[in-house]
PDB file of C-alpha atoms and ligand atoms in Angstrom:
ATOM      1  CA  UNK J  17      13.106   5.750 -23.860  1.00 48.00           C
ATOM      2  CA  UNK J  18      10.759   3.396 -25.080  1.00 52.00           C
ATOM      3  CA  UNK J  19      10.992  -0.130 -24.629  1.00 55.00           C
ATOM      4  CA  UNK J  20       8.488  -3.279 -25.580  1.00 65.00           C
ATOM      5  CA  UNK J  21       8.423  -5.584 -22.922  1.00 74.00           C
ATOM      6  CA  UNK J  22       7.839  -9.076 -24.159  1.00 77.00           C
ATOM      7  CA  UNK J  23       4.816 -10.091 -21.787  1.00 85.00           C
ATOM      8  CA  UNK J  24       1.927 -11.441 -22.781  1.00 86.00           C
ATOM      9  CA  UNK J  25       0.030  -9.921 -19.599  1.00 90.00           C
ATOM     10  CA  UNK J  26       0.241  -6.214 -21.001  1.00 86.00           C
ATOM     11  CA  UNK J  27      -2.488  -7.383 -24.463  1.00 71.00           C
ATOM     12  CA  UNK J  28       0.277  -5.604 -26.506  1.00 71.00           C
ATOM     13  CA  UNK J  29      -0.376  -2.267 -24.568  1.00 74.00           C
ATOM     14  CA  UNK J  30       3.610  -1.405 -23.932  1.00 75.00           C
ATOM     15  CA  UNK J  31       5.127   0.034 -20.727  1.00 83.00           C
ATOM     16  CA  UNK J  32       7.845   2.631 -20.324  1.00 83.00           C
ATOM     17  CA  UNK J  33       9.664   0.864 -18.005  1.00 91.00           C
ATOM     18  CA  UNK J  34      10.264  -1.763 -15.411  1.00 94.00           C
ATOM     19  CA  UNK J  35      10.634   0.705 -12.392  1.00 97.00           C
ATOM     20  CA  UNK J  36      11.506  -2.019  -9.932  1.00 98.00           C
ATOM     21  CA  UNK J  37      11.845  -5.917 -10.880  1.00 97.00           C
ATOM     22  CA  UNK J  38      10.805  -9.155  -9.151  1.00 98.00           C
ATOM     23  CA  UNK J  39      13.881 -10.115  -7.531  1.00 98.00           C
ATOM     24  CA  UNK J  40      14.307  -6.077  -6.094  1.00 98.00           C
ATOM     25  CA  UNK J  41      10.888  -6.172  -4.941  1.00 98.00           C
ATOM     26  CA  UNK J  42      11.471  -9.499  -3.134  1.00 98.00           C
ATOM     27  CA  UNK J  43      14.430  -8.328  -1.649  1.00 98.00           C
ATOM     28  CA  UNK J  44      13.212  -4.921  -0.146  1.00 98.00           C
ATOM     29  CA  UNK J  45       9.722  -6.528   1.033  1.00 98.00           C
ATOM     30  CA  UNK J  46      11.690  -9.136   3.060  1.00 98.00           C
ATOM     31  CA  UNK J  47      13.929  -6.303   4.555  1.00 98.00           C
ATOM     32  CA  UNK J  48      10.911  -4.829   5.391  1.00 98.00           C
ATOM     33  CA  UNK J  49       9.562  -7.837   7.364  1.00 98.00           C
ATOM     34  CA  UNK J  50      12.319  -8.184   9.133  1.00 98.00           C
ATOM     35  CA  UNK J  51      12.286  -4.296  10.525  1.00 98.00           C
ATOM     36  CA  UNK J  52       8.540  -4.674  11.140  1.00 98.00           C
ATOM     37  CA  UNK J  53       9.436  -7.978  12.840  1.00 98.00           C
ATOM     38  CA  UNK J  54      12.110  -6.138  15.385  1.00 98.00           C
ATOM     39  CA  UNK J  55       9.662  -3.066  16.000  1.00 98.00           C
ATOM     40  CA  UNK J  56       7.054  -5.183  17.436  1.00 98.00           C
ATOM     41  CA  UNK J  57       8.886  -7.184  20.231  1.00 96.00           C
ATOM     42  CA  UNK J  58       5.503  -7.761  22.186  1.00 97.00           C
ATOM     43  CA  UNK J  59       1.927  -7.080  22.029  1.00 97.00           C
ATOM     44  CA  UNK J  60      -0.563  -8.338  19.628  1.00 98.00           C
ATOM     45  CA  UNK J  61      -0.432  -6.995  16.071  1.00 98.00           C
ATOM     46  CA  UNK J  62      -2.914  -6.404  12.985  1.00 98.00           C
ATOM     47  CA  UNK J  63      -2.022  -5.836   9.950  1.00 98.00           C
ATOM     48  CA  UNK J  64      -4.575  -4.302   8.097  1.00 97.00           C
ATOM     49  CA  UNK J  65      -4.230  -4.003   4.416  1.00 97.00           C
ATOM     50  CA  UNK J  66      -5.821  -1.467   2.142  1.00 96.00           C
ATOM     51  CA  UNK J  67      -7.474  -2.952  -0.630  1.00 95.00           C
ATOM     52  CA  UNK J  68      -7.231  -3.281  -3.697  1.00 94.00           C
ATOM     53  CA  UNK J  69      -3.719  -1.461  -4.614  1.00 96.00           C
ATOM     54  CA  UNK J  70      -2.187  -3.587  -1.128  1.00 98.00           C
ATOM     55  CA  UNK J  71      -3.009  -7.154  -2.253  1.00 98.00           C
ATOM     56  CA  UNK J  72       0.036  -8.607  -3.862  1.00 98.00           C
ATOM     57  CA  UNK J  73       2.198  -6.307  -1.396  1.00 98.00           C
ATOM     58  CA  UNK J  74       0.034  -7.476   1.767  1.00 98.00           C
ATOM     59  CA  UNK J  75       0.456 -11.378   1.648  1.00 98.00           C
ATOM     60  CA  UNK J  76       3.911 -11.021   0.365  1.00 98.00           C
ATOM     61  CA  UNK J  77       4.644  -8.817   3.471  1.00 98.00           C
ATOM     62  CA  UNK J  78       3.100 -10.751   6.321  1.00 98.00           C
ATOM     63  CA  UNK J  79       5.025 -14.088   4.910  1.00 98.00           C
ATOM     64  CA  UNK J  80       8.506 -12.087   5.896  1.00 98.00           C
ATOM     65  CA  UNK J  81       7.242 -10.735   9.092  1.00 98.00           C
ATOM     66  CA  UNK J  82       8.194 -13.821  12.065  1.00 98.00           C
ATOM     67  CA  UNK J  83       6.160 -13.325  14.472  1.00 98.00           C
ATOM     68  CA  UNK J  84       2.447 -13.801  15.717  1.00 98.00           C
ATOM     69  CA  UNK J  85      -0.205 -11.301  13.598  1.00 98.00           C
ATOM     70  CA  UNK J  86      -3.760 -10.782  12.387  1.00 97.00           C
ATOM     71  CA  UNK J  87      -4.346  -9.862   9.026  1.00 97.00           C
ATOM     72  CA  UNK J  88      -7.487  -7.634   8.031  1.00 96.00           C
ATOM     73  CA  UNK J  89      -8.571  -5.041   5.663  1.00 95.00           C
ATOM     74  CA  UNK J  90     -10.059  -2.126   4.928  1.00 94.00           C
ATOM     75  CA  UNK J  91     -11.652  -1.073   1.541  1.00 92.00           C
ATOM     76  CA  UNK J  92     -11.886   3.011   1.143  1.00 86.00           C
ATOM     77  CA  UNK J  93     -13.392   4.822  -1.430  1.00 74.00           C
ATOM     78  CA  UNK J  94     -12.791   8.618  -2.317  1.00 68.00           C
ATOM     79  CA  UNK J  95     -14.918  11.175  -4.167  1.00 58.00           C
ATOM     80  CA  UNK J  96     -13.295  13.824  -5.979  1.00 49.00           C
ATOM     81  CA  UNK J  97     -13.206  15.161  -9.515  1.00 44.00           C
ATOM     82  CA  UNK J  98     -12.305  12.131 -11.390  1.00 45.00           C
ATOM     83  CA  UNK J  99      -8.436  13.569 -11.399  1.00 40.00           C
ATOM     84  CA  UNK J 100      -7.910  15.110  -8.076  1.00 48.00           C
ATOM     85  CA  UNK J 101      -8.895  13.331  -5.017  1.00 51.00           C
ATOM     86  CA  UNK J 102     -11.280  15.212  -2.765  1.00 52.00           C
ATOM     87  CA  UNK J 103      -9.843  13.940   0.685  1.00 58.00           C
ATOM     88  CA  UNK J 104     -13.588  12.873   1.379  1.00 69.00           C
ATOM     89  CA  UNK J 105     -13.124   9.173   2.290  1.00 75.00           C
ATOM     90  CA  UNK J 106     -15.985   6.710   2.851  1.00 77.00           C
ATOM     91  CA  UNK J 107     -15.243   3.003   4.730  1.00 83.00           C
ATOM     92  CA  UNK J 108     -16.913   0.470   2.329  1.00 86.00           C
ATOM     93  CA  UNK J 109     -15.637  -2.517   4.279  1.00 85.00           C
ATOM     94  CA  UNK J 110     -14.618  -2.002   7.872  1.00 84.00           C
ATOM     95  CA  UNK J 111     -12.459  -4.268  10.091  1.00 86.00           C
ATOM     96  CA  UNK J 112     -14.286  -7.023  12.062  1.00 81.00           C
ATOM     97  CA  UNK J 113     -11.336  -7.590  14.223  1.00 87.00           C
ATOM     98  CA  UNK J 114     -11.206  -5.960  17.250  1.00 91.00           C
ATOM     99  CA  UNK J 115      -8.476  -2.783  17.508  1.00 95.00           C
ATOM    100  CA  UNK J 116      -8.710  -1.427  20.585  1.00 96.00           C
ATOM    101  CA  UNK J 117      -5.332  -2.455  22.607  1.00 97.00           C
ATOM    102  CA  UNK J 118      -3.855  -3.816  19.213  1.00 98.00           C
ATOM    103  CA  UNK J 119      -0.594  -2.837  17.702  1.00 98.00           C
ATOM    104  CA  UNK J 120      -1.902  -1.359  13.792  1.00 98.00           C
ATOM    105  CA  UNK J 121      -0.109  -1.497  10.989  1.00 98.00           C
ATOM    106  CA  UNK J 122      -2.143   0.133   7.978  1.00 98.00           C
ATOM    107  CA  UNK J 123      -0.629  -1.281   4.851  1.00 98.00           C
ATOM    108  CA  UNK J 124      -0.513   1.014   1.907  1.00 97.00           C
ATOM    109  CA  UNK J 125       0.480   0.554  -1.832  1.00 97.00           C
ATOM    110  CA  UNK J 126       1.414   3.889  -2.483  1.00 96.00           C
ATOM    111  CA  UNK J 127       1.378   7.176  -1.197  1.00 94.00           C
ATOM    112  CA  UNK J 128       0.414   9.815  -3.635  1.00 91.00           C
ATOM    113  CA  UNK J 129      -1.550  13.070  -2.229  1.00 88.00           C
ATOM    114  CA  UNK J 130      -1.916  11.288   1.367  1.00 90.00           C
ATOM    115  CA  UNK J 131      -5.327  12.374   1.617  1.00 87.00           C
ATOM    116  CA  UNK J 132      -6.681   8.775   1.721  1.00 88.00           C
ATOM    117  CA  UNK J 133      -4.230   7.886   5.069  1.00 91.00           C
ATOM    118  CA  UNK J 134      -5.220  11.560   6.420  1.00 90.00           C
ATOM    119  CA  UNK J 135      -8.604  10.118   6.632  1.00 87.00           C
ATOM    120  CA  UNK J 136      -8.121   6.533   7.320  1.00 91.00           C
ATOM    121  CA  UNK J 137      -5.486   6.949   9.839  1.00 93.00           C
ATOM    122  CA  UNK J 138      -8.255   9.497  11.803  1.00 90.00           C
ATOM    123  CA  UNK J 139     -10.836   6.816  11.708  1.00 89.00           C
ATOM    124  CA  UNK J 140      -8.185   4.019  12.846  1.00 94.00           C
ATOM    125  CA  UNK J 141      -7.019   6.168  16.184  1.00 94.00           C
ATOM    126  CA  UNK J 142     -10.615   6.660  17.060  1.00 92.00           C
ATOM    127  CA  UNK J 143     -10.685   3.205  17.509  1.00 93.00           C
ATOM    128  CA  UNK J 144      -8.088   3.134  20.375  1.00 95.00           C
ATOM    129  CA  UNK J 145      -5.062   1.047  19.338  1.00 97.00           C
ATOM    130  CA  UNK J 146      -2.279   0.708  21.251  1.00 98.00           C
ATOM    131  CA  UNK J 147      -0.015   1.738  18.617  1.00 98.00           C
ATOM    132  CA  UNK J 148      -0.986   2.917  14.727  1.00 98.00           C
ATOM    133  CA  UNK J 149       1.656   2.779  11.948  1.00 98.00           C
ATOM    134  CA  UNK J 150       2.006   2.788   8.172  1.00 98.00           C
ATOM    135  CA  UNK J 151       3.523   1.054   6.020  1.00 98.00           C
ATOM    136  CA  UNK J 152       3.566   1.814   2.325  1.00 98.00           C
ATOM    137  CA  UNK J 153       5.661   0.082  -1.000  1.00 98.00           C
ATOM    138  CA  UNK J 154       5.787   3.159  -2.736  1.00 98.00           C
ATOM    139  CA  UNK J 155       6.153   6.955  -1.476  1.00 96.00           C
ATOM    140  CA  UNK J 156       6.436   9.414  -4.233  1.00 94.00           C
ATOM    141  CA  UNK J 157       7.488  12.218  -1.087  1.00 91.00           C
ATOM    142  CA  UNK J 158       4.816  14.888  -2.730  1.00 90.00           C
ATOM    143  CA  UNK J 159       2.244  14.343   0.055  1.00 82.00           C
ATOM    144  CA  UNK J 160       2.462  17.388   1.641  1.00 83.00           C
ATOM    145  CA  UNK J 161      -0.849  17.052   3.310  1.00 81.00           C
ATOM    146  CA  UNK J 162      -0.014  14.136   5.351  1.00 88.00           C
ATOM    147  CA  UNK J 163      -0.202  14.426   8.692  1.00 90.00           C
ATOM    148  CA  UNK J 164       0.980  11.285   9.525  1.00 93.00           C
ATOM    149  CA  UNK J 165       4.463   9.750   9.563  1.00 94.00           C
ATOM    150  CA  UNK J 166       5.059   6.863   7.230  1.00 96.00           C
ATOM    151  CA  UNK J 167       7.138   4.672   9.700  1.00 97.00           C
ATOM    152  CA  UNK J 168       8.153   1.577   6.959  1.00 98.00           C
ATOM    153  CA  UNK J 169       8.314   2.578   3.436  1.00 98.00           C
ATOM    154  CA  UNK J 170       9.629   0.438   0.471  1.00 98.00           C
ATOM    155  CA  UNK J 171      10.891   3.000  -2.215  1.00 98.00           C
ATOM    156  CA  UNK J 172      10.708   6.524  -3.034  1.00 97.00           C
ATOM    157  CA  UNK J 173       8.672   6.256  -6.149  1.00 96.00           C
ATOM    158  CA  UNK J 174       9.629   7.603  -9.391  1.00 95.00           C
ATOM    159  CA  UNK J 175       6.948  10.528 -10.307  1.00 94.00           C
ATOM    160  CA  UNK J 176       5.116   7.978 -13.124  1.00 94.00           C
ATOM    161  CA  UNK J 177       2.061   6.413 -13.349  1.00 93.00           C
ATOM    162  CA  UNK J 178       3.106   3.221 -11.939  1.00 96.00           C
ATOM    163  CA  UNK J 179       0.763  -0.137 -12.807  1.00 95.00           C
ATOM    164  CA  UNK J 180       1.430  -3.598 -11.324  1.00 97.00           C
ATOM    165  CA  UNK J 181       2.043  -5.721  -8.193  1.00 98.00           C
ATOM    166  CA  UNK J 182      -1.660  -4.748  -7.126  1.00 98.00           C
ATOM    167  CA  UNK J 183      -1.294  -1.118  -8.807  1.00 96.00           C
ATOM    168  CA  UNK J 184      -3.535  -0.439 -11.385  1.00 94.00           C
ATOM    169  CA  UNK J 185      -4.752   1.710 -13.950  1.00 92.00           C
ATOM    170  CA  UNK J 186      -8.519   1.405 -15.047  1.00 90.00           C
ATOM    171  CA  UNK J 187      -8.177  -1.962 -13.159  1.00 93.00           C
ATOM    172  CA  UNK J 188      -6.173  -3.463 -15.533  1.00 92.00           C
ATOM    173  CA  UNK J 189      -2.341  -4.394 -14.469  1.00 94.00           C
ATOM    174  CA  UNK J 190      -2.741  -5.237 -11.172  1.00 96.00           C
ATOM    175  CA  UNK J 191      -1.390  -8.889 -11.609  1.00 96.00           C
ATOM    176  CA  UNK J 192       2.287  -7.811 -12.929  1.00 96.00           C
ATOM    177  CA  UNK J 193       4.580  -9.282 -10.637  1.00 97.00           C
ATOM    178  CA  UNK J 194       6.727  -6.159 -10.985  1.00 97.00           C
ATOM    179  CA  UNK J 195       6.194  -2.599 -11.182  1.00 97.00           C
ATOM    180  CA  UNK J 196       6.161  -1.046 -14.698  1.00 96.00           C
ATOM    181  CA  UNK J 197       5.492   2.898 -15.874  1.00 93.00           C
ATOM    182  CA  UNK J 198       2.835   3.578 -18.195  1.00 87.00           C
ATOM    183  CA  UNK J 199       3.267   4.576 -21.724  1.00 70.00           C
TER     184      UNK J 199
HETATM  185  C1  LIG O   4      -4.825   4.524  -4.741  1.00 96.12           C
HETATM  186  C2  LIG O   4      -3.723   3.850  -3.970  1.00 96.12           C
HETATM  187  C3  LIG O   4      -3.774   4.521  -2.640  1.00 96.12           C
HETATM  188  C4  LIG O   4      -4.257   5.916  -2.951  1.00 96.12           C
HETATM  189  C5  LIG O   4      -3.107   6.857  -2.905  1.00 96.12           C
HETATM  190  O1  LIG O   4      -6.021   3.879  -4.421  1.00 96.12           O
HETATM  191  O2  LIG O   4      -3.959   2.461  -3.871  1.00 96.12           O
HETATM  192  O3  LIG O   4      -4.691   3.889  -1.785  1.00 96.12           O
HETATM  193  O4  LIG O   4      -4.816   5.874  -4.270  1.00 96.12           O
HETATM  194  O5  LIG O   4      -3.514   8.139  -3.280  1.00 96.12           O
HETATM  195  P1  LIG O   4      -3.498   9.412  -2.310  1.00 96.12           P
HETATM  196  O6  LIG O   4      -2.240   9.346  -1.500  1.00 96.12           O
HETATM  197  O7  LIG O   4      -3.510  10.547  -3.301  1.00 96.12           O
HETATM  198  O8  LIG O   4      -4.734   9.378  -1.479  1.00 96.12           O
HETATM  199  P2  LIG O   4      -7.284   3.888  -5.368  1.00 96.12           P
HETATM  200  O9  LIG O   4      -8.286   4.865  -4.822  1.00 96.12           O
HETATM  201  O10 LIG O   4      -6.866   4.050  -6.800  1.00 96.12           O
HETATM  202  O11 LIG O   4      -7.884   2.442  -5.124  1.00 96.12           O
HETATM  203  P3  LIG O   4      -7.235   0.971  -5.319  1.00 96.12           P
HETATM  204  O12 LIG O   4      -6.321   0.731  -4.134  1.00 96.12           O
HETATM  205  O13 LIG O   4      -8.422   0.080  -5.297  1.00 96.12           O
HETATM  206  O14 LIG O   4      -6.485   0.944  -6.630  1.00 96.12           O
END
């Protein structure tokens, strides 16, 4: 079903849908604080956010999470066929902070294929942490590549191209404060 969203930050271009809202969004990323909050009783922690898709999601997140952290980030970019991701992942910024001994949480938009944590998470435990985790918004549960487990995840995503709250597509919807599917 088609449905024009009054909002003058789509340019006229309409969405599909509002797949999750402002307020449901809110409530699930302070949920999620809290659980990432009671995992980490001691220990120093890093969150380290994967840019761009993670940046509305990241400094939401770390505002619900009550206790001491270290925010950082890591900016990734994969080769592939324009379509298909080719799992070949190349660091363009990498972390200054120290992770050796740390408590790493990788913070993820959305996990589609999983080939760009199957890389990222390889480089991360090379570095020694004491503990490496992920936590992702959106999982749409096709990865069947992943060979990690995705410890805090937001919501099961619907299997649509999903724009907004740092998703994008062609860089363009990233600023939606909720998460809309694509005409
Ligand atoms: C997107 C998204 C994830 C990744 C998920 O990033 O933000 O990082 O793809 O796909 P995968 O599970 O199939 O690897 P993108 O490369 O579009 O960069 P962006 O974060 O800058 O939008």
């Amino acid at each position: 079903m088609t449905a024009t969203i009054a909002d003058p930050r789509l340019s006229g271009r309409s969405v599909k849908r509002i797949a999750f809202d402002e307020k449901t969004i809110a409530e699930r990323v302070a949920e999620l604080g809290a659980e990432i909050t009671a995992a980490y009783p001691g220990g120093e922690l890093l969150v380290l956010g994967l840019l761009k898709g993670s940046f509305i999601f990241l400094s939401d997140l770390v505002r619900q999470i009550t206790r001491p952290l270290q925010v950082d980030f890591l900016v990734a970019a994969s080769y592939g066929d324009g379509m298909v991701s080719s799992g070949t992942v190349r660091l363009l910024y990498d972390p200054e902070t120290e992770l050796e001994g740390k408590h790493i949480l990788l913070v993820e938009d959305i996990v589609d294929s999983g080939r760009t944590l199957n890389r990222l998470m390889s480089l991360l435990e090379d570095r020694r942490p004491r503990s490496l985790e992920i936590c992702a918004l959106l999982h749409k549960r096709i990865a069947e590549e992943l060979q990690y487990g995705t410890r805090f995840v937001g919501f099961d995503a619907p299997h649509e191209f999903l724009v907004g709250y740092g998703l994008d597509h062609a860089e363009d919807f990233r600023h939606l404060p909720y998460i809309a599917s694509l005409q």
